[in-house]
CSV table of C-alpha atoms in Angstrom, one decimal:
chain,number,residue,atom,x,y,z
A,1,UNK,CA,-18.7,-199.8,-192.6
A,2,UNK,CA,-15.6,-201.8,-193.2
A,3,UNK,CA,-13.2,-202.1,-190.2
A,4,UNK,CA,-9.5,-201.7,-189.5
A,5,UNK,CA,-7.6,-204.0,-187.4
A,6,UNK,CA,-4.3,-202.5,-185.7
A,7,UNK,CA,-1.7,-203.9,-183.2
A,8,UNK,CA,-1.6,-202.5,-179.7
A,9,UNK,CA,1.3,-200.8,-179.4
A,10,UNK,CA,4.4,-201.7,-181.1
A,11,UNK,CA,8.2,-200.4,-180.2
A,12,UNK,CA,11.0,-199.1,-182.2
A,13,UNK,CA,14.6,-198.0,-181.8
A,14,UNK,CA,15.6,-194.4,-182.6
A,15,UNK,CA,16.5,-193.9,-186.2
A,16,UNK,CA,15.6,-197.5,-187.5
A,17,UNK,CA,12.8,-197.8,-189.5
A,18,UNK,CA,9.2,-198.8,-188.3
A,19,UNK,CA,6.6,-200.9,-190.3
A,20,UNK,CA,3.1,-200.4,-189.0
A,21,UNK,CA,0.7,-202.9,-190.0
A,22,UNK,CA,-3.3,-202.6,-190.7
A,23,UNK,CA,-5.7,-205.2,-191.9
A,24,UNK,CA,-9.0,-204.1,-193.5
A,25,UNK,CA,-10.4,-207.2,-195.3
A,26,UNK,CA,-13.7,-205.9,-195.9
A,27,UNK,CA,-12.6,-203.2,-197.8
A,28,UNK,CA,-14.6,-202.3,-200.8
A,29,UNK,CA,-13.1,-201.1,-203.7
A,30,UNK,CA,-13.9,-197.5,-203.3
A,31,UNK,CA,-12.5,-197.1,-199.6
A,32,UNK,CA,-9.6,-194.7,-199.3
A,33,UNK,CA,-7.5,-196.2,-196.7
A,34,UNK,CA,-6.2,-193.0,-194.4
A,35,UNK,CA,-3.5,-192.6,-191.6
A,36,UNK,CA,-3.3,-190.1,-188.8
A,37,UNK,CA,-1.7,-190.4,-186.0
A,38,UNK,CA,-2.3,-188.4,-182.5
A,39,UNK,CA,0.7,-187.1,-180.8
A,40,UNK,CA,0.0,-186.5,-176.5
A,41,UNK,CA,-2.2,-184.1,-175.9
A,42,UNK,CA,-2.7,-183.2,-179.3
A,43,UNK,CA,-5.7,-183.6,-181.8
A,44,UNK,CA,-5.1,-186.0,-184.4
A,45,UNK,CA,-2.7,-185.2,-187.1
A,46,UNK,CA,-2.8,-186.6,-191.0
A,47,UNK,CA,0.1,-188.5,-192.3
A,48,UNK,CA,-1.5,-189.6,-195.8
A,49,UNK,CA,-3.5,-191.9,-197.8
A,50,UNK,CA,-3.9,-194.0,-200.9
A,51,UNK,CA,-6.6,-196.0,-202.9
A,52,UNK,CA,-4.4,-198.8,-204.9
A,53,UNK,CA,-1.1,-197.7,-205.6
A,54,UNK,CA,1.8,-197.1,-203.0
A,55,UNK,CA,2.0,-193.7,-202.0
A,56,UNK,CA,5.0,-191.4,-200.4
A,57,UNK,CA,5.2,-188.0,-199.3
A,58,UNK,CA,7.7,-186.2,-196.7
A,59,UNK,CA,6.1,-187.6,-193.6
A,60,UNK,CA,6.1,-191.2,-194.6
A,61,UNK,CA,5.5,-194.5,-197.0
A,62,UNK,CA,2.1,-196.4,-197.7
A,63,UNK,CA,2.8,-199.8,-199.1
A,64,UNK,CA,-1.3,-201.2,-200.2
A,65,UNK,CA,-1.3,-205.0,-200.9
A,66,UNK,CA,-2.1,-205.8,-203.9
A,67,UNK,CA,-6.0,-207.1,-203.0
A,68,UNK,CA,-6.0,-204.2,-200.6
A,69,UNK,CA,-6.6,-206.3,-197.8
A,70,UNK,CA,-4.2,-205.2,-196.1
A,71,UNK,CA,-1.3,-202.1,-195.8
A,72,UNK,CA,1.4,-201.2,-193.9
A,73,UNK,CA,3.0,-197.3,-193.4
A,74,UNK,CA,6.2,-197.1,-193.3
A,75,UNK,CA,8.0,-194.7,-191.0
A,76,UNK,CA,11.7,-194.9,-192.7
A,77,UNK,CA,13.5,-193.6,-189.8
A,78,UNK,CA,11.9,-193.3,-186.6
A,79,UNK,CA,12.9,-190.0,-183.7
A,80,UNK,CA,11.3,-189.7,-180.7
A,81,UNK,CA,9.0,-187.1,-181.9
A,82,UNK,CA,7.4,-190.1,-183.6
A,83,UNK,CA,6.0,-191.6,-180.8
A,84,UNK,CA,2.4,-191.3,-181.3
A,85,UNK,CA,-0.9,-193.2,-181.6
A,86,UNK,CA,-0.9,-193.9,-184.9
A,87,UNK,CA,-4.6,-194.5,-186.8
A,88,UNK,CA,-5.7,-197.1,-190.1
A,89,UNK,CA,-8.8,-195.8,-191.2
A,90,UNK,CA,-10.9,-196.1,-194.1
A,91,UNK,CA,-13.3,-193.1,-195.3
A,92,UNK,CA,-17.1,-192.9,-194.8
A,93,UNK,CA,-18.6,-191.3,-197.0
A,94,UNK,CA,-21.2,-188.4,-195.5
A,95,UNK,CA,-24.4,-187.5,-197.5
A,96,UNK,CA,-23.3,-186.8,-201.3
A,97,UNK,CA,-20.3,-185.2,-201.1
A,98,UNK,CA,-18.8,-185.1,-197.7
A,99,UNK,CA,-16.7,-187.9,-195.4
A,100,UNK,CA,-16.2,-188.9,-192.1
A,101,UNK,CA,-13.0,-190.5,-190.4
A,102,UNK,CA,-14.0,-194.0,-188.9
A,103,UNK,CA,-11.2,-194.0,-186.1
A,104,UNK,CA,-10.2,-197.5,-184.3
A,105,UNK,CA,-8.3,-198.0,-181.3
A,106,UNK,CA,-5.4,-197.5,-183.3
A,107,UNK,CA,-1.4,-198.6,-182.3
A,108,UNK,CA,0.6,-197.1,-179.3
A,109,UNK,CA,4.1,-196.2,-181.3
A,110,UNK,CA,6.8,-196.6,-178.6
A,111,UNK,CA,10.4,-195.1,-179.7
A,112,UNK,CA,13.8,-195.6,-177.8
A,113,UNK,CA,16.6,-193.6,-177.7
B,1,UNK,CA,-2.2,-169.0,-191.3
B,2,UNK,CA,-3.8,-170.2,-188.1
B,3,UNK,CA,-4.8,-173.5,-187.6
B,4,UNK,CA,-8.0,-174.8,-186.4
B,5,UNK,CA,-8.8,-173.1,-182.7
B,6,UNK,CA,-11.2,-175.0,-180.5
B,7,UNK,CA,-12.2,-173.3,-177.3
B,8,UNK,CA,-12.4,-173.1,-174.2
B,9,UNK,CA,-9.5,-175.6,-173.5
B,10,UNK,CA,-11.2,-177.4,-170.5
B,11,UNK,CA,-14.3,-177.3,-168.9
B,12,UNK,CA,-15.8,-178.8,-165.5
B,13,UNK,CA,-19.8,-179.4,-165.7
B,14,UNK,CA,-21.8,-181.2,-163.5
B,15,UNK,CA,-24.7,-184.0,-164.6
B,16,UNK,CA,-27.6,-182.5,-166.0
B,17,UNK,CA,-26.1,-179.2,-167.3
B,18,UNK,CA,-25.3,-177.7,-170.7
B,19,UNK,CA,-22.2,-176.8,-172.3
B,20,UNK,CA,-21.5,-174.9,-175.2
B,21,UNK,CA,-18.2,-175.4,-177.7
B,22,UNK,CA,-16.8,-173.7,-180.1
B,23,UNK,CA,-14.4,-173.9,-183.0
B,24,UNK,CA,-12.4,-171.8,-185.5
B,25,UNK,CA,-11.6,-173.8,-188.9
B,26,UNK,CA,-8.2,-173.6,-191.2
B,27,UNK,CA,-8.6,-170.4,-193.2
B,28,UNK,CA,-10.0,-171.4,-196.4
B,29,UNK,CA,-12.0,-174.2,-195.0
B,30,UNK,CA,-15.5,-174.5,-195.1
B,31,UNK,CA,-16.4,-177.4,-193.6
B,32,UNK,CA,-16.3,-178.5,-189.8
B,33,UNK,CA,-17.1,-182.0,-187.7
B,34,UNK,CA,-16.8,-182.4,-184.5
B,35,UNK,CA,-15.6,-186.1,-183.0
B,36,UNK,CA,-15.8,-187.2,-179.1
B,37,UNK,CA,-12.6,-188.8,-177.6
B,38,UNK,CA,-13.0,-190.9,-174.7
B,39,UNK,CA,-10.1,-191.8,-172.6
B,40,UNK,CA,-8.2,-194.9,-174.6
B,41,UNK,CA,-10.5,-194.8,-177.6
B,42,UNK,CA,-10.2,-193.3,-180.6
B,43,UNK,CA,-12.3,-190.2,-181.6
B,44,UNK,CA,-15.7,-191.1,-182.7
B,45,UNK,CA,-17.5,-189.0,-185.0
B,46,UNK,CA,-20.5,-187.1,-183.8
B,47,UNK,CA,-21.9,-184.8,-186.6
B,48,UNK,CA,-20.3,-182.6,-189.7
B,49,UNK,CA,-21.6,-179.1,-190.8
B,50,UNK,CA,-21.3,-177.8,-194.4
B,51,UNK,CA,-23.2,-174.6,-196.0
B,52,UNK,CA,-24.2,-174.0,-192.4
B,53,UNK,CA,-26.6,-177.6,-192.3
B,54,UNK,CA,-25.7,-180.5,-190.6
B,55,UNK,CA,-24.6,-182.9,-193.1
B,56,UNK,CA,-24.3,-186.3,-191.6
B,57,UNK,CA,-24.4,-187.2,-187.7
B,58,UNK,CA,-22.8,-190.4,-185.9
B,59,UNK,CA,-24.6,-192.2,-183.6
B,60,UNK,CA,-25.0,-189.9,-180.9
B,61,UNK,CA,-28.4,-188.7,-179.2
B,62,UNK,CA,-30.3,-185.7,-179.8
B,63,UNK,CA,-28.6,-184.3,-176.8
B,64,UNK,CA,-25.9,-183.0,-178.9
B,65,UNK,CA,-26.9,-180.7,-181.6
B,66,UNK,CA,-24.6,-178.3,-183.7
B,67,UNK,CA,-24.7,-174.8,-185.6
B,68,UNK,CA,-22.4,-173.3,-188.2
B,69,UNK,CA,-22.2,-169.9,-188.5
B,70,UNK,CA,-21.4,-167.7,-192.2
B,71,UNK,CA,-18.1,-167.3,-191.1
B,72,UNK,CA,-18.1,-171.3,-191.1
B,73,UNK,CA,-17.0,-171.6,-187.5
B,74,UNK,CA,-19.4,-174.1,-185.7
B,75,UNK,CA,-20.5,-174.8,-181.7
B,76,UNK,CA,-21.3,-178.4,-180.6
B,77,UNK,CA,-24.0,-177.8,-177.7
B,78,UNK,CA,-24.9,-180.9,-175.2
B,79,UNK,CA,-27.7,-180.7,-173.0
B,80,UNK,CA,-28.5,-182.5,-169.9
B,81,UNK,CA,-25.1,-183.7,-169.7
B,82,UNK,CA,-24.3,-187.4,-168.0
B,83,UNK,CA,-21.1,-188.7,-166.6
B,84,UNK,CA,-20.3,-190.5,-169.8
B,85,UNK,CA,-20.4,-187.0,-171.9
B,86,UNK,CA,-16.8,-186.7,-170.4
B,87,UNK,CA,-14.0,-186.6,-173.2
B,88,UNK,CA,-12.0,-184.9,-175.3
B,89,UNK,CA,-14.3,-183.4,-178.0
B,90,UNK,CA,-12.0,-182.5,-181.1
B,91,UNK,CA,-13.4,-180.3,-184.1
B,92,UNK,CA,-11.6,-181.0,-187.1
B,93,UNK,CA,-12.0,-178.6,-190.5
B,94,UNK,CA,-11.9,-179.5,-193.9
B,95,UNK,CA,-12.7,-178.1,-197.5
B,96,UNK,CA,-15.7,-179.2,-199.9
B,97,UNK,CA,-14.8,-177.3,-203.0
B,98,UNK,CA,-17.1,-177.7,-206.0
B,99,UNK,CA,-19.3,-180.7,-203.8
B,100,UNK,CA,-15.8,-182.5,-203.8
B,101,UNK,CA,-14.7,-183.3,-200.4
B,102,UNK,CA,-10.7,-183.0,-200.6
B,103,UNK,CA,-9.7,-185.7,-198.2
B,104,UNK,CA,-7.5,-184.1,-195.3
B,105,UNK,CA,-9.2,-183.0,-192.5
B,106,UNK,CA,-7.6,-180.8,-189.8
B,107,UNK,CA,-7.9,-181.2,-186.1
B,108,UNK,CA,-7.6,-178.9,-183.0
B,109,UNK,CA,-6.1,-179.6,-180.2
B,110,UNK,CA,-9.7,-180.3,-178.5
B,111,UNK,CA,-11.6,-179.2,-175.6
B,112,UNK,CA,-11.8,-181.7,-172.3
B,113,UNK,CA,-14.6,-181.7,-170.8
B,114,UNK,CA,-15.0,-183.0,-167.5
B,115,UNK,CA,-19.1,-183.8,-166.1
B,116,UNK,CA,-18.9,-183.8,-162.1
């Protein structure tokens, strides 16, 4: 299975935005690449996903390089409630129909006031 | 519209016991896999139930077994429990309508499980 590659832990100010990187370089051209991020505490939480094209919805931005080597989400303006773990992850797919989420290590969001 | 329920919320065990869990999917959802979360790491996946089969499993021993019921709830069962069975095991639910998978899958807040 192709793998993600994520910071540690970044840090962000309150209300400016946050760029999250991910590399996945052995992506193949049918991997979805999927975000979720896990809050303390709580079980993992989905904040969306693309194929090719960049993708926004009310949570956040996903900006997919061109070669999809490589994407970013975009958190456009950060609160605390933001402060997460925050997951790349590219879709397995399970038997004929079904997938699984390959989760990493993931990035440690840090927000300050 | 309640979310996915996982239950109980924590459990103490000691090595070479078994312990049952149990979760509740999204209404509407039929399909349920179950990921183990150690301390740190992110969750891993262990096995997914659809049509009440086992679908795919992870790498994970045959100590850990599943069952989905009609009702498509599920239970994650691991016998003979060992000191690295202790994590946060999260069930997550999801719907395959028409043998397409839509993508999202919804977590629960997880069970810890703690093996003495």
């Amino acid at each position: 299975d192709a793998k993600t590659t994520q910071p540690n832990s970044m840090e962000s100010n309150e209300e400016e935005p946050v760029h999250l990187p991910c590399n996945h370089s052995t992506i193949s051209g049918t991997d979805y690449i999927h975000w979720y991020r896990q809050l303390p505490s709580q079980g993992p939480e989905y904040v969306i996903h693309g194929l090719t094209s960049n993708v926004n919805n009310r949570m956040a931005s996903l900006a997919i390089a061109e070669d999809r080597k490589s994407s970013t989400l975009i958190l456009h303006r950060a609160t605390l409630r933001d402060a997460a773990v925050y997951y790349c992850i590219l879709r397995a797919r399970v038997g004929n129909s079904g997938y699984a989420l390959n989760f990493g290590k993931g990035t440690s969001l840090l927000v300050t006031p | 519209d309640a979310g996915v329920t996982q239950s109980p919320t924590h459990l103490i065990k000691t090595r070479g016991q078994q312990v049952t869990l149990r979760c509740s999917p999204k209404s509407g959802h039929d399909t349920v896999s179950w990921y183990q979360q150690a301390l740190g790491q992110g969750p891993q996946f262990i096995f997914q139930y659809y049509e009440e089969e086992e679908r795919q499993r992870g790498n994970f021993p045959d100590r850990f077994s599943g069952h989905q019921f009609p009702n498509y709830s599920s239970e994650l069962n691991v016998n003979a429990l060992l000191l690295g069975d202790s994590a946060l095991y999260l069930c997550a639910s999801s719907l395959t309508s028409g043998g397409r998978f839509t993508d999202t899958q919804y977590f629960g807040p997880g069970t810890r499980l703690t093996v003495l």
